[in-house]
PDB file of C-alpha atoms and ligand atoms in Angstrom:
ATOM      1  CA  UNK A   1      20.773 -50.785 -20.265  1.00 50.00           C
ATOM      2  CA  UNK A   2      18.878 -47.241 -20.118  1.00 50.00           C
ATOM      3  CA  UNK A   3      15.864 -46.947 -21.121  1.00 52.00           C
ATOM      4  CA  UNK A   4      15.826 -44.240 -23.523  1.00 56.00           C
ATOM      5  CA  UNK A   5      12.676 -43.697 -24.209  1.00 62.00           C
ATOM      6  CA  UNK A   6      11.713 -41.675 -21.063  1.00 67.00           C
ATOM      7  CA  UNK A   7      13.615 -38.785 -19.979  1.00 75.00           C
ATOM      8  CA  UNK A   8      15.542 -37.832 -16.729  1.00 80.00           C
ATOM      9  CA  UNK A   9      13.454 -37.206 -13.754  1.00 83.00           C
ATOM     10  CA  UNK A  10      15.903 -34.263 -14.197  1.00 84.00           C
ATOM     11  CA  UNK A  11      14.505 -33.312 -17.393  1.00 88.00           C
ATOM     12  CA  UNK A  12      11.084 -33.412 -16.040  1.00 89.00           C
ATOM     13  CA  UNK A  13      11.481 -31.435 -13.149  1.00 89.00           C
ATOM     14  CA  UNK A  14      12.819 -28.905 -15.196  1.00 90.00           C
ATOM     15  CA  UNK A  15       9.973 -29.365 -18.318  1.00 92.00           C
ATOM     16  CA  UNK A  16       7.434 -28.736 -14.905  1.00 92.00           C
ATOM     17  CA  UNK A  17       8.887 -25.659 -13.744  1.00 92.00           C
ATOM     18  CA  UNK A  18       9.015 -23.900 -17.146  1.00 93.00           C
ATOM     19  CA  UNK A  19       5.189 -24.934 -17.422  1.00 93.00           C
ATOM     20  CA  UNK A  20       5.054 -23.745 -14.209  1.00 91.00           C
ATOM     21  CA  UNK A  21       6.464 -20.551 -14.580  1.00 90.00           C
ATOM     22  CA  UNK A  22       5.003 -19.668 -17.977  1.00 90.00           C
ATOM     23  CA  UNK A  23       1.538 -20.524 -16.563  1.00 89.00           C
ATOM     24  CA  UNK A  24       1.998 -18.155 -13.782  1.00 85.00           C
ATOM     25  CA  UNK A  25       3.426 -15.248 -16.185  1.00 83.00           C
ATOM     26  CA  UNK A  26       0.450 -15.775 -18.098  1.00 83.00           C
ATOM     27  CA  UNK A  27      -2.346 -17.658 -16.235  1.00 76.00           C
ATOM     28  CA  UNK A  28      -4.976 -16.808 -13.525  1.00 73.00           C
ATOM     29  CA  UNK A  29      -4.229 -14.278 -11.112  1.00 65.00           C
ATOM     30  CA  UNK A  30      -5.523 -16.803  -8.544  1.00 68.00           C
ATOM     31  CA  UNK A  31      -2.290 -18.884  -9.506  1.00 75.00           C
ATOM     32  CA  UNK A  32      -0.346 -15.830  -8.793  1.00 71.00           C
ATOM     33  CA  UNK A  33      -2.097 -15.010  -5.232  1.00 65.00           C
ATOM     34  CA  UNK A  34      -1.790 -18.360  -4.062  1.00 70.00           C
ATOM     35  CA  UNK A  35       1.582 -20.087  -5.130  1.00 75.00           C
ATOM     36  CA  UNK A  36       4.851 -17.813  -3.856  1.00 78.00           C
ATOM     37  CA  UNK A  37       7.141 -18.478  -6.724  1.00 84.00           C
ATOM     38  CA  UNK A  38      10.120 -17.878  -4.875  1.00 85.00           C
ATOM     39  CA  UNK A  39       8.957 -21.309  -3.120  1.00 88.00           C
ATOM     40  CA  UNK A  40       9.003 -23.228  -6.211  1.00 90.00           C
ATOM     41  CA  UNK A  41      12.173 -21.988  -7.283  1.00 92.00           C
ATOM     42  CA  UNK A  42      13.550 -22.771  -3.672  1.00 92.00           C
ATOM     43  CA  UNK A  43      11.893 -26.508  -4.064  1.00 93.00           C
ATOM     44  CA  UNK A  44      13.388 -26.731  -7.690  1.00 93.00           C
ATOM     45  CA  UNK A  45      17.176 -25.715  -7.138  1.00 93.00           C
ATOM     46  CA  UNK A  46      16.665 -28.215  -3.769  1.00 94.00           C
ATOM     47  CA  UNK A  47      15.772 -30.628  -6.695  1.00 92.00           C
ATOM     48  CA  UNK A  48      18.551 -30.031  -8.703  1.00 92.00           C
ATOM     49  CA  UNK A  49      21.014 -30.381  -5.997  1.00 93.00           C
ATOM     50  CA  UNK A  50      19.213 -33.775  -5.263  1.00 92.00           C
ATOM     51  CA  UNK A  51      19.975 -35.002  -8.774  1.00 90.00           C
ATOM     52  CA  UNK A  52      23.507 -33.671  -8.634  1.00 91.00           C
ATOM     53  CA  UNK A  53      24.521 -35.607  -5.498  1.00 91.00           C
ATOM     54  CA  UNK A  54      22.239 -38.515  -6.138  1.00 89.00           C
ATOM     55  CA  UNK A  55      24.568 -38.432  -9.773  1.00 87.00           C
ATOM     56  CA  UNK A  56      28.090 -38.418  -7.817  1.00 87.00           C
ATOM     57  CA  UNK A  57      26.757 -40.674  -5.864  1.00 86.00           C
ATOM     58  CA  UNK A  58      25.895 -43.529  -8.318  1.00 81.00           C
ATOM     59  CA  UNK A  59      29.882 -43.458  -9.808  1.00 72.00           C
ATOM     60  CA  UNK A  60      31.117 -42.882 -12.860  1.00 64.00           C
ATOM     61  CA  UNK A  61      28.633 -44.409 -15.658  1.00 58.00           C
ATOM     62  CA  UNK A  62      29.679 -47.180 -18.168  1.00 57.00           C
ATOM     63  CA  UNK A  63      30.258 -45.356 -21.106  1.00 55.00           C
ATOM     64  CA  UNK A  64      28.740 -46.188 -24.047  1.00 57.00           C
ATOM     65  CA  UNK A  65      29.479 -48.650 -26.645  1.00 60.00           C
ATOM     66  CA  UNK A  66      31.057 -46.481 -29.719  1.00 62.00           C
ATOM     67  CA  UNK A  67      31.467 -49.086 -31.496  1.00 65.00           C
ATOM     68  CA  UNK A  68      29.333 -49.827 -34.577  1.00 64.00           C
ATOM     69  CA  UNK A  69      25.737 -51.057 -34.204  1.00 67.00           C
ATOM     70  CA  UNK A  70      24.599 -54.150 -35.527  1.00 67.00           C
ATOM     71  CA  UNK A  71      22.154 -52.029 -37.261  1.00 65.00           C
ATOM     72  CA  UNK A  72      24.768 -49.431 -38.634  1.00 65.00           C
ATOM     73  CA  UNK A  73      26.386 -52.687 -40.169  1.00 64.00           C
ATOM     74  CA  UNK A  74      23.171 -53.784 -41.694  1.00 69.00           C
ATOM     75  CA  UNK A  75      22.821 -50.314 -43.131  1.00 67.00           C
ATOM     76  CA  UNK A  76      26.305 -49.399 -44.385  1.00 66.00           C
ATOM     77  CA  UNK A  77      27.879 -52.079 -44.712  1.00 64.00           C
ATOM     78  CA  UNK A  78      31.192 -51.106 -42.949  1.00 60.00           C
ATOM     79  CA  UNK A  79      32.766 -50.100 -40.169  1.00 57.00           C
ATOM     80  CA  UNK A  80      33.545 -45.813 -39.857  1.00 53.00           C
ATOM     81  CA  UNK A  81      37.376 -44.982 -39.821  1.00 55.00           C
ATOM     82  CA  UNK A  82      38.648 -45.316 -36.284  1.00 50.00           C
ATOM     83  CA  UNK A  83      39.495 -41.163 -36.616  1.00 52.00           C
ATOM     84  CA  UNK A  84      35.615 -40.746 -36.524  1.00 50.00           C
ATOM     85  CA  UNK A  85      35.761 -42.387 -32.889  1.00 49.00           C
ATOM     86  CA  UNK A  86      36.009 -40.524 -29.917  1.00 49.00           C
ATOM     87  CA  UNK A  87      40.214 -39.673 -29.280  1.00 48.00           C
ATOM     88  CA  UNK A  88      39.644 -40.224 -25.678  1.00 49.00           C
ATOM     89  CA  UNK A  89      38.990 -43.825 -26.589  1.00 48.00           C
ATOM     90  CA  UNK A  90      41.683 -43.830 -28.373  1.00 46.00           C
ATOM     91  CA  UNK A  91      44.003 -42.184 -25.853  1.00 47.00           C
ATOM     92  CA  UNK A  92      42.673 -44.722 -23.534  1.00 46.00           C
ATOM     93  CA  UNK A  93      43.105 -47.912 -25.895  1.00 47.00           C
ATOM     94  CA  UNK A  94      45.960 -49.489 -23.476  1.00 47.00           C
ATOM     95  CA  UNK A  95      43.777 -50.064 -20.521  1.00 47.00           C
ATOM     96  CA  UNK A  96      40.545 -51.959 -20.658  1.00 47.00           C
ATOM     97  CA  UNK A  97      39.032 -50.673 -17.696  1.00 48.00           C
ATOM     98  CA  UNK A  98      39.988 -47.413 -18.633  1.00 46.00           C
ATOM     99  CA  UNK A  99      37.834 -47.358 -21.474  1.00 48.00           C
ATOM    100  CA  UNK A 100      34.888 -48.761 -19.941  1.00 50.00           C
ATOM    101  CA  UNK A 101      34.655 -45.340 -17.916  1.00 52.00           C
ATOM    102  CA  UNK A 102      34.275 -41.749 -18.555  1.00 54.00           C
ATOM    103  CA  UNK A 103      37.473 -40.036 -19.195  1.00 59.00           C
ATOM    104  CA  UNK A 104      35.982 -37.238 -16.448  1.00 65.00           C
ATOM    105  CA  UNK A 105      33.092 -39.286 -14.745  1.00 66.00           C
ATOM    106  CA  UNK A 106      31.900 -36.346 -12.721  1.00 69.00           C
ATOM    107  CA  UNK A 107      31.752 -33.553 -15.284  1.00 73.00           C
ATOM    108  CA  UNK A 108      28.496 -34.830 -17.052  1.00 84.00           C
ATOM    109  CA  UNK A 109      26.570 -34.430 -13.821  1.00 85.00           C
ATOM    110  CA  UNK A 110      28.264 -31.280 -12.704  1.00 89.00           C
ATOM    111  CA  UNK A 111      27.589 -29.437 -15.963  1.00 90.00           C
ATOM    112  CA  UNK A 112      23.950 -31.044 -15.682  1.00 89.00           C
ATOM    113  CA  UNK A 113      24.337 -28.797 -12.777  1.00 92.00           C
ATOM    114  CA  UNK A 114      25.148 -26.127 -13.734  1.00 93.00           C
ATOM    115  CA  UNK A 115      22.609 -26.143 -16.611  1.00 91.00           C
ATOM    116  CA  UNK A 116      19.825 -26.593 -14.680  1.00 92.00           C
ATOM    117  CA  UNK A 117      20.552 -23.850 -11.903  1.00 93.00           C
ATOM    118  CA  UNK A 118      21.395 -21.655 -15.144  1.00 94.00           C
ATOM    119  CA  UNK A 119      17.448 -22.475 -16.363  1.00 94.00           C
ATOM    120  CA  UNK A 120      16.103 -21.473 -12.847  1.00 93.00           C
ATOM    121  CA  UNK A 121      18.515 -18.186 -13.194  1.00 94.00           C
ATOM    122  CA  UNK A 122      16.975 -17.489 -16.468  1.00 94.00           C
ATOM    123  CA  UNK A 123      13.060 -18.156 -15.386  1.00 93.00           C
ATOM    124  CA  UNK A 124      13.843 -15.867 -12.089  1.00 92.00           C
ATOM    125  CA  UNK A 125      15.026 -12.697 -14.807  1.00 92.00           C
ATOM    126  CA  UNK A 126      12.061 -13.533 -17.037  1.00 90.00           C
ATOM    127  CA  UNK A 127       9.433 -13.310 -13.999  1.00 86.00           C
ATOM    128  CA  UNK A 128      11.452  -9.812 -12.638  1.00 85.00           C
ATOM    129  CA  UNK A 129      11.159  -8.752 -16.143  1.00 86.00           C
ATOM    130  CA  UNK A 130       7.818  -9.506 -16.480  1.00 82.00           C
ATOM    131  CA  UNK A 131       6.921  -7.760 -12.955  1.00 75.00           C
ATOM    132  CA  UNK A 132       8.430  -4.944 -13.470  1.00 76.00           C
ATOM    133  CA  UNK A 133       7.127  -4.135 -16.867  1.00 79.00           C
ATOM    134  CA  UNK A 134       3.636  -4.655 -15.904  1.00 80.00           C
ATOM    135  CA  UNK A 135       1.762  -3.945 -12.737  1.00 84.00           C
ATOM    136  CA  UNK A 136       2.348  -1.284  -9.847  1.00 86.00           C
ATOM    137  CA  UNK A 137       5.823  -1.624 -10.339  1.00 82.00           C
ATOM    138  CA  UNK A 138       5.602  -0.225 -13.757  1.00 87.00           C
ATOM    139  CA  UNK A 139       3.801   2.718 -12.657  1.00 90.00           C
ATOM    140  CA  UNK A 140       6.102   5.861 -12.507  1.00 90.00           C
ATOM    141  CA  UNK A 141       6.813   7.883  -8.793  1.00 90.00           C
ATOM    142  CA  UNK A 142       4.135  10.489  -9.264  1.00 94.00           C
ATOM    143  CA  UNK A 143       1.561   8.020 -10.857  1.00 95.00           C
ATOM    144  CA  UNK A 144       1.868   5.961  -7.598  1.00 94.00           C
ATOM    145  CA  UNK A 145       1.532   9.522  -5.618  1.00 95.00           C
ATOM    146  CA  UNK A 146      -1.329  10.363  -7.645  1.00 97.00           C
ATOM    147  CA  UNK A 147      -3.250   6.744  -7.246  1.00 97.00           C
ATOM    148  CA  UNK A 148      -2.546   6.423  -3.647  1.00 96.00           C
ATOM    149  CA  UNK A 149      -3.728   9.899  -2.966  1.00 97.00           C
ATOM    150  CA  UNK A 150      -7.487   8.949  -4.598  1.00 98.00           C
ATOM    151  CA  UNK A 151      -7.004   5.437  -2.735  1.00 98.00           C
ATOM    152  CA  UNK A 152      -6.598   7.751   0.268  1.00 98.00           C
ATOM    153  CA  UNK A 153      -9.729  10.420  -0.581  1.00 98.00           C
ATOM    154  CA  UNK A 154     -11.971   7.200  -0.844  1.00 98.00           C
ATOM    155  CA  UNK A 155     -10.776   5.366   2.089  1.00 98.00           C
ATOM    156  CA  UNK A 156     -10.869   8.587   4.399  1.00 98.00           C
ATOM    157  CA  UNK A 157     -14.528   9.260   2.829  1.00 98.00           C
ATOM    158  CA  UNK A 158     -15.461   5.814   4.666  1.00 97.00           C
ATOM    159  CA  UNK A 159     -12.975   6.519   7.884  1.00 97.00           C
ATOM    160  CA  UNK A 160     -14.582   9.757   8.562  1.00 97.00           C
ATOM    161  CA  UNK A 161     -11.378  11.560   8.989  1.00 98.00           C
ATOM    162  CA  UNK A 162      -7.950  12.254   7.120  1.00 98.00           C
ATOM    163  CA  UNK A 163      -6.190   8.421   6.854  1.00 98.00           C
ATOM    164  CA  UNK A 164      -3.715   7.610   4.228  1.00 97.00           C
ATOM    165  CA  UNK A 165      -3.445   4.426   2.102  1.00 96.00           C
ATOM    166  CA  UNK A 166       0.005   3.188   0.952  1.00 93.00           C
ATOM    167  CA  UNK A 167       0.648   0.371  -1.683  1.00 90.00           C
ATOM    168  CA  UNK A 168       3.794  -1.522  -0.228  1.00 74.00           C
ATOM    169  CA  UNK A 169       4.481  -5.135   0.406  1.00 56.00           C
ATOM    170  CA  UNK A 170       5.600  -4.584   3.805  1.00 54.00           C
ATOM    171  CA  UNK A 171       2.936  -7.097   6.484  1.00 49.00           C
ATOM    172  CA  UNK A 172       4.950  -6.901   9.404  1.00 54.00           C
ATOM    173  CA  UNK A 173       3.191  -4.168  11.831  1.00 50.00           C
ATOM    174  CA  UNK A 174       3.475  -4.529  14.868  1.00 40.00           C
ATOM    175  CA  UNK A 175      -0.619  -4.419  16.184  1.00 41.00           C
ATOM    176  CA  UNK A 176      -1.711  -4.436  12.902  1.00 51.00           C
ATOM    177  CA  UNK A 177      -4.815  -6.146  11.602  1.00 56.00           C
ATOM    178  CA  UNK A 178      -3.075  -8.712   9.148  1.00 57.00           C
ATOM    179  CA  UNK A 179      -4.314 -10.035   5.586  1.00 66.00           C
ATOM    180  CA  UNK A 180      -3.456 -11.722   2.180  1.00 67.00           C
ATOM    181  CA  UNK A 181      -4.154  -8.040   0.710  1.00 82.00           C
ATOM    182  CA  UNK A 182      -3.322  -5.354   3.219  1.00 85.00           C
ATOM    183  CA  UNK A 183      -3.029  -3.930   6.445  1.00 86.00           C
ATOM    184  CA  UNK A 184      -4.692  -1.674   8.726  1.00 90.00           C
ATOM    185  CA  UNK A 185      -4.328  -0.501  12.837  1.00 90.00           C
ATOM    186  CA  UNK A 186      -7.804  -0.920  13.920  1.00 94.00           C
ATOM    187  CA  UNK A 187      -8.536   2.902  14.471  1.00 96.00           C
ATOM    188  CA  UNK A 188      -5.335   4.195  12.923  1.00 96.00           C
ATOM    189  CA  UNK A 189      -4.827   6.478  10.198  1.00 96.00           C
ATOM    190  CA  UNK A 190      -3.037   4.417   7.568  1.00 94.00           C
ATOM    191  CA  UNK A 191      -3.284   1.199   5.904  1.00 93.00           C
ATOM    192  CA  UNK A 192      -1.294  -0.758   3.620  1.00 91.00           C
ATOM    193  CA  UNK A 193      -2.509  -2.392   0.001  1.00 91.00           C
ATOM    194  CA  UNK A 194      -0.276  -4.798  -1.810  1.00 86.00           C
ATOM    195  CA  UNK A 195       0.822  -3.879  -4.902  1.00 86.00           C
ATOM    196  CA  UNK A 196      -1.579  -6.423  -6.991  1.00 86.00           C
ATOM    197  CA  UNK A 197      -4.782  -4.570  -5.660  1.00 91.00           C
ATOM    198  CA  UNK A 198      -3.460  -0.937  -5.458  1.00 94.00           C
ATOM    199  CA  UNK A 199      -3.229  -2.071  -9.418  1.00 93.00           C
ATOM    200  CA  UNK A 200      -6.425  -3.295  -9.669  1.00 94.00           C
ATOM    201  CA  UNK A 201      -7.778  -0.549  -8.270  1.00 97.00           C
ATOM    202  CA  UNK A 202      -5.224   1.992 -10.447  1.00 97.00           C
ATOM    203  CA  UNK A 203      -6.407   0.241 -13.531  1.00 95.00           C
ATOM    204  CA  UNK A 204     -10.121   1.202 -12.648  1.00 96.00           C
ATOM    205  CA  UNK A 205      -9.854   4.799 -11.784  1.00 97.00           C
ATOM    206  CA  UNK A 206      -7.394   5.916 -14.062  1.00 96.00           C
ATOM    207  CA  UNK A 207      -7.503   3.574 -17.157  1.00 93.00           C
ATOM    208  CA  UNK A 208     -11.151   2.828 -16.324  1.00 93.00           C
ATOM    209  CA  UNK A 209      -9.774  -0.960 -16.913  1.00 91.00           C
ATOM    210  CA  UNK A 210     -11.992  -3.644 -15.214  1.00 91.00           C
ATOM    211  CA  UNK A 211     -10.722  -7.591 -14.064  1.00 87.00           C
ATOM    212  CA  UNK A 212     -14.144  -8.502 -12.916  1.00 85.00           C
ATOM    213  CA  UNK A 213     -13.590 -10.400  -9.462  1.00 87.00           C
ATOM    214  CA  UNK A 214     -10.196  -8.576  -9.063  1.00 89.00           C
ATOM    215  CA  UNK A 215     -11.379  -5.305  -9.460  1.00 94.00           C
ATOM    216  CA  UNK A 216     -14.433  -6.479  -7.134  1.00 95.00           C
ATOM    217  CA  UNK A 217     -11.910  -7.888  -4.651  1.00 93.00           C
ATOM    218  CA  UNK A 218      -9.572  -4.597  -4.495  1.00 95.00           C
ATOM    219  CA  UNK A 219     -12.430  -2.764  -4.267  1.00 97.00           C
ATOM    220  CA  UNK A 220     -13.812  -4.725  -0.722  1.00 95.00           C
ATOM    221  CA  UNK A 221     -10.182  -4.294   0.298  1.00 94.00           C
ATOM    222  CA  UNK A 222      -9.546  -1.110  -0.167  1.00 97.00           C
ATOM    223  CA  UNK A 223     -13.361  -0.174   2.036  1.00 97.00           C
ATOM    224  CA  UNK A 224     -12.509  -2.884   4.064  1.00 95.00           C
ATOM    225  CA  UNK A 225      -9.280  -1.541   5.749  1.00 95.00           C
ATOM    226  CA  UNK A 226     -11.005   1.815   5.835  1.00 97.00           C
ATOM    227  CA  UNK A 227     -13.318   0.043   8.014  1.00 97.00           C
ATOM    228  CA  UNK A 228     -10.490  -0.992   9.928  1.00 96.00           C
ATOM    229  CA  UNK A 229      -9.262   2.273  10.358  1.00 97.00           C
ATOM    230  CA  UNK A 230     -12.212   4.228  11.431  1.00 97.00           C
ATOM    231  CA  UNK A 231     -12.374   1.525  14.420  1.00 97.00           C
ATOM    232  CA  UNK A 232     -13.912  -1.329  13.336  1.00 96.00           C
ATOM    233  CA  UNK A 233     -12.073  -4.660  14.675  1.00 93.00           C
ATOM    234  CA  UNK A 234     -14.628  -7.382  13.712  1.00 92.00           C
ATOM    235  CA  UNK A 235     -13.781  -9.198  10.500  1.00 90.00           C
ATOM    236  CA  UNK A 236     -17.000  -9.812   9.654  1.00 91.00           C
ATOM    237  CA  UNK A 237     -18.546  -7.148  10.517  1.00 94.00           C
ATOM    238  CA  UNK A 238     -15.839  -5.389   8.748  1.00 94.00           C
ATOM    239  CA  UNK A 239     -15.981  -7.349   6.086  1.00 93.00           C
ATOM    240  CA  UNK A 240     -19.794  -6.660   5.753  1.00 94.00           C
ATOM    241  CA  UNK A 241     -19.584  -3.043   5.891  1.00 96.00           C
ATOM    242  CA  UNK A 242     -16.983  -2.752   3.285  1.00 96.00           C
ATOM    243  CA  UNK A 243     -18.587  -4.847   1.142  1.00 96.00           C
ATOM    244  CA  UNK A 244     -21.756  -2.003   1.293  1.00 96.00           C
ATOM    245  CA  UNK A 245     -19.217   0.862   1.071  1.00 97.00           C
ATOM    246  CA  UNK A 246     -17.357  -1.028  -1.736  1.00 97.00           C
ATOM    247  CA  UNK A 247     -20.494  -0.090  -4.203  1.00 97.00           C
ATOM    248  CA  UNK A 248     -20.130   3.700  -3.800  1.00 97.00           C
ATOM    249  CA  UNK A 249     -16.547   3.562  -3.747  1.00 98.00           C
ATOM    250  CA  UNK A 250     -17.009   1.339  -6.980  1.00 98.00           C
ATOM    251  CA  UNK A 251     -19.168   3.782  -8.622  1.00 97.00           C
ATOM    252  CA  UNK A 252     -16.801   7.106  -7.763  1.00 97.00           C
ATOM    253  CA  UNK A 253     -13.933   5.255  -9.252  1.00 97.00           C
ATOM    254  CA  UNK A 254     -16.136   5.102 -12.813  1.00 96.00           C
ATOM    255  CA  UNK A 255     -18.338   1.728 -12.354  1.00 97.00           C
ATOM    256  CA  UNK A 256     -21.935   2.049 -12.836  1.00 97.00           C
ATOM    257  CA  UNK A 257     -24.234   1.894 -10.022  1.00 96.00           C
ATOM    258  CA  UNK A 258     -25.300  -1.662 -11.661  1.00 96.00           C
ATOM    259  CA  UNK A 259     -22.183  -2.626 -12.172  1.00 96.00           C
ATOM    260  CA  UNK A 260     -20.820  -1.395  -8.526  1.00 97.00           C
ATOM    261  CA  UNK A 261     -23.902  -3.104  -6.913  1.00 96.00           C
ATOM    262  CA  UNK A 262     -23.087  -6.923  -8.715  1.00 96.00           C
ATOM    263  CA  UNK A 263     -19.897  -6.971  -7.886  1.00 96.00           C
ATOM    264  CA  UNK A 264     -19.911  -6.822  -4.188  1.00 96.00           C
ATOM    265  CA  UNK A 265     -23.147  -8.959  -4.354  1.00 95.00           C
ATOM    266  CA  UNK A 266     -20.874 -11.317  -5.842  1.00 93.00           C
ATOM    267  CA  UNK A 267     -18.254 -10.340  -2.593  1.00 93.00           C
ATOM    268  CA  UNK A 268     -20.499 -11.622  -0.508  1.00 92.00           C
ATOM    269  CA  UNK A 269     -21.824 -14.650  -2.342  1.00 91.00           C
ATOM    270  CA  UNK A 270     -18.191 -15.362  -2.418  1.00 87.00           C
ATOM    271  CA  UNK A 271     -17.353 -14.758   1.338  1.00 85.00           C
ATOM    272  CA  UNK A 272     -18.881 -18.125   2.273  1.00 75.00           C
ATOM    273  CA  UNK A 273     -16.593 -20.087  -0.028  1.00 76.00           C
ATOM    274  CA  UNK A 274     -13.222 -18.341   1.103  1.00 69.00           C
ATOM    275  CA  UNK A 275     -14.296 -18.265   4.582  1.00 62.00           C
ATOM    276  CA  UNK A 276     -14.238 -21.613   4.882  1.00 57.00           C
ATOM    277  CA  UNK A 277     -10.712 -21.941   5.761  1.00 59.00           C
ATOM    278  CA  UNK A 278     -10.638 -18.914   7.970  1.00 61.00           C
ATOM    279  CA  UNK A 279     -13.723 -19.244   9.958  1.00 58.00           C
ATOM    280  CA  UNK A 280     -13.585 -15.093  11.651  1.00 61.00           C
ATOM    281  CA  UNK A 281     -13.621 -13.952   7.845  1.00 74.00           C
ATOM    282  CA  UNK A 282     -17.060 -15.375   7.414  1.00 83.00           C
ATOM    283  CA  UNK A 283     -20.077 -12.101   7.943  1.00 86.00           C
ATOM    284  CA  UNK A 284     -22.567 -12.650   9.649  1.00 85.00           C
ATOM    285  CA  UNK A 285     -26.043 -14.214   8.750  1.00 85.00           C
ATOM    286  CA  UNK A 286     -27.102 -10.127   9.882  1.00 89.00           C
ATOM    287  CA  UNK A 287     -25.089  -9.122   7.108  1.00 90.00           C
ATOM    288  CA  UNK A 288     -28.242  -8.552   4.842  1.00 90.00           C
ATOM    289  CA  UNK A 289     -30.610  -6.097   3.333  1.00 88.00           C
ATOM    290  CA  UNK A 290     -32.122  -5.231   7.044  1.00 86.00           C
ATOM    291  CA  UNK A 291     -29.998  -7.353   9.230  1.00 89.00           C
ATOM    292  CA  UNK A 292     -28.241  -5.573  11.937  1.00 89.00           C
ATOM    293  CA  UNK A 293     -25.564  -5.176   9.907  1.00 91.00           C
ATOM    294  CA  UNK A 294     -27.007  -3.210   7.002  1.00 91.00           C
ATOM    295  CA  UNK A 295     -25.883   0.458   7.064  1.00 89.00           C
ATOM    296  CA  UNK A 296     -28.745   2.085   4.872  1.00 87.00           C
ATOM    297  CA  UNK A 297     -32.272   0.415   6.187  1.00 78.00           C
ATOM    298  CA  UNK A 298     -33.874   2.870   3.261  1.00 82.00           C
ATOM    299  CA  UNK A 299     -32.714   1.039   0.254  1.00 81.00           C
ATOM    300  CA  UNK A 300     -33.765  -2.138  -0.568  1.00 78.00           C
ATOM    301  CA  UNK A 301     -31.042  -3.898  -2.533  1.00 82.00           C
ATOM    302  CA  UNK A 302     -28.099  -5.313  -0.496  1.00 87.00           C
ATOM    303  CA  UNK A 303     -25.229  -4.687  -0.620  1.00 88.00           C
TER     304      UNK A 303
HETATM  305 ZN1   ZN B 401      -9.609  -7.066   8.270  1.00 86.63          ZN
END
């Protein structure tokens, strides 16, 4: 007998990803920088096609007893009119055996199927929706020419000469300095941003929006590549000088001095935590107010 009270693992799965999904719609962007969605829905129509063949598999299932429950007696009093019954059952009355099974024992777990990869279908649209009705992506042509033009002035103020900044989710340059958030040729004249921080940092210097850590983070980015580009290959020390550009780069996009100056102090507070995984991230113990690392000896406050 099935127990009824619990679901399918089937129904589960599929309860999971809409949490899933719906969390990272609406949730952290943390969630979104770290779990690739495409993955889950790869692992969950894997899942699906588990269930499917696990269901052919097992046979055709007893069907169930259509007959009147005790209970049913108890509470009516009588039995329904055979027409209420199923008319496969009735079709099937001649053989025994042939009422014990499904009339089509594979269609149940085929159209379970079916269902579920029509669920995934749905939560993909809802996602591409949802991504291209907010972020870069919802951003116009000439917006995007006009952001990645001031991402360019800042970034070529810190290069010392003319380098352009592109937003694009293209990480596969050959040479390139590689990261989670974009790309630079050590000494080159262009870097790449993904299309979460050119937002960020769109949001900040035209909507004067502000995500605290994610504005802080596209900020050190955005003076970190430019870092990259004027010829610095270091990560750390990279790292460290962007994070001391990042506050006037913070402040010409509309933050306050203040406001510039905490957030890359929280950068670098940061820095040790993330850096834990990849070790040639991690600045320098120089990296402070006088350290060899620290671009402007005169003032006192670091970055
Ligand atoms: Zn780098």
């Amino acid at each position: 007998m099935e127990d009824l009270t619990w679901p399918r693992p089937a129904t589960l799965v599929r309860i999971g990803l809409v949490a899933l999904v719906a969390l990272w719609i609406l949730g952290p962007s943390m969630l979104r920088s770290a779990l690739p969605i495409w993955l889950v829905f790869l692992v969950a129509v894997g899942l699906e096609v588990q269930f499917l063949v696990g269901a052919l598999r097992a046979g055709p299932r007893q069907a169930p007893d259509r007959r009147p429950q005790q209970v049913d007696l108890d509470r009516y009093g009588f039995e329904p009119d055979e027409d209420e019954l199923d008319e496969d059952d009735l079709d099937d009355d001649q053989d025994e055996l042939e009422v014990a099974a499904e009339p089509h024992p594979f269609l149940p777990p085929v159209r379970r199927f079916v269902l579920g990869l029509g669920l995934i279908a749905a939560l993909v649209l809802a996602i591409w929706l949802v991504d291209s009705r907010t972020g870069w992506d919802s951003l116009d042509g000439p917006t995007h020419g006009k952001a990645a033009a001031r991402f360019s002035a800042e970034a070529s103020r810190i290069a010392g000469k003319e380098v352009s900044i592109y937003c694009d989710e293209s990480r596969d340059y050959v040479g390139a300095v590689q990261h989670a958030d974009g790309v630079a040729i050590v000494g080159g004249d262009r870097a790449y941003l993904t299309p979460e921080r050119c937002f960020d940092l769109y949001r900040l210097a035209f909507e004067d929006e502000v995500t605290w850590s994610r504005t802080a983070r596209a900020l050190a980015v955005l003076a970190h590549e430019a870092w990259h580009l004027r010829g610095v290959g270091d990560e750390g020390t990279a790292e460290c000088y962007a994070l001391q550009s990042g506050v006037e780069v913070g402040r010409r996009l509309g933050l306050s001095q203040g406001t510039a100056e905490r957030m890359m102090r929280q950068q670098l507070a940061e820095n040790a935590l993330r850096g834990a995984g990849t070790a040639e991230y991690v600045v320098s113990p120089e990296c402070r107010d006088g350290g060899r690392l620290d671009l402007d000896a005169s003032r006192t406050s670091f970055p």
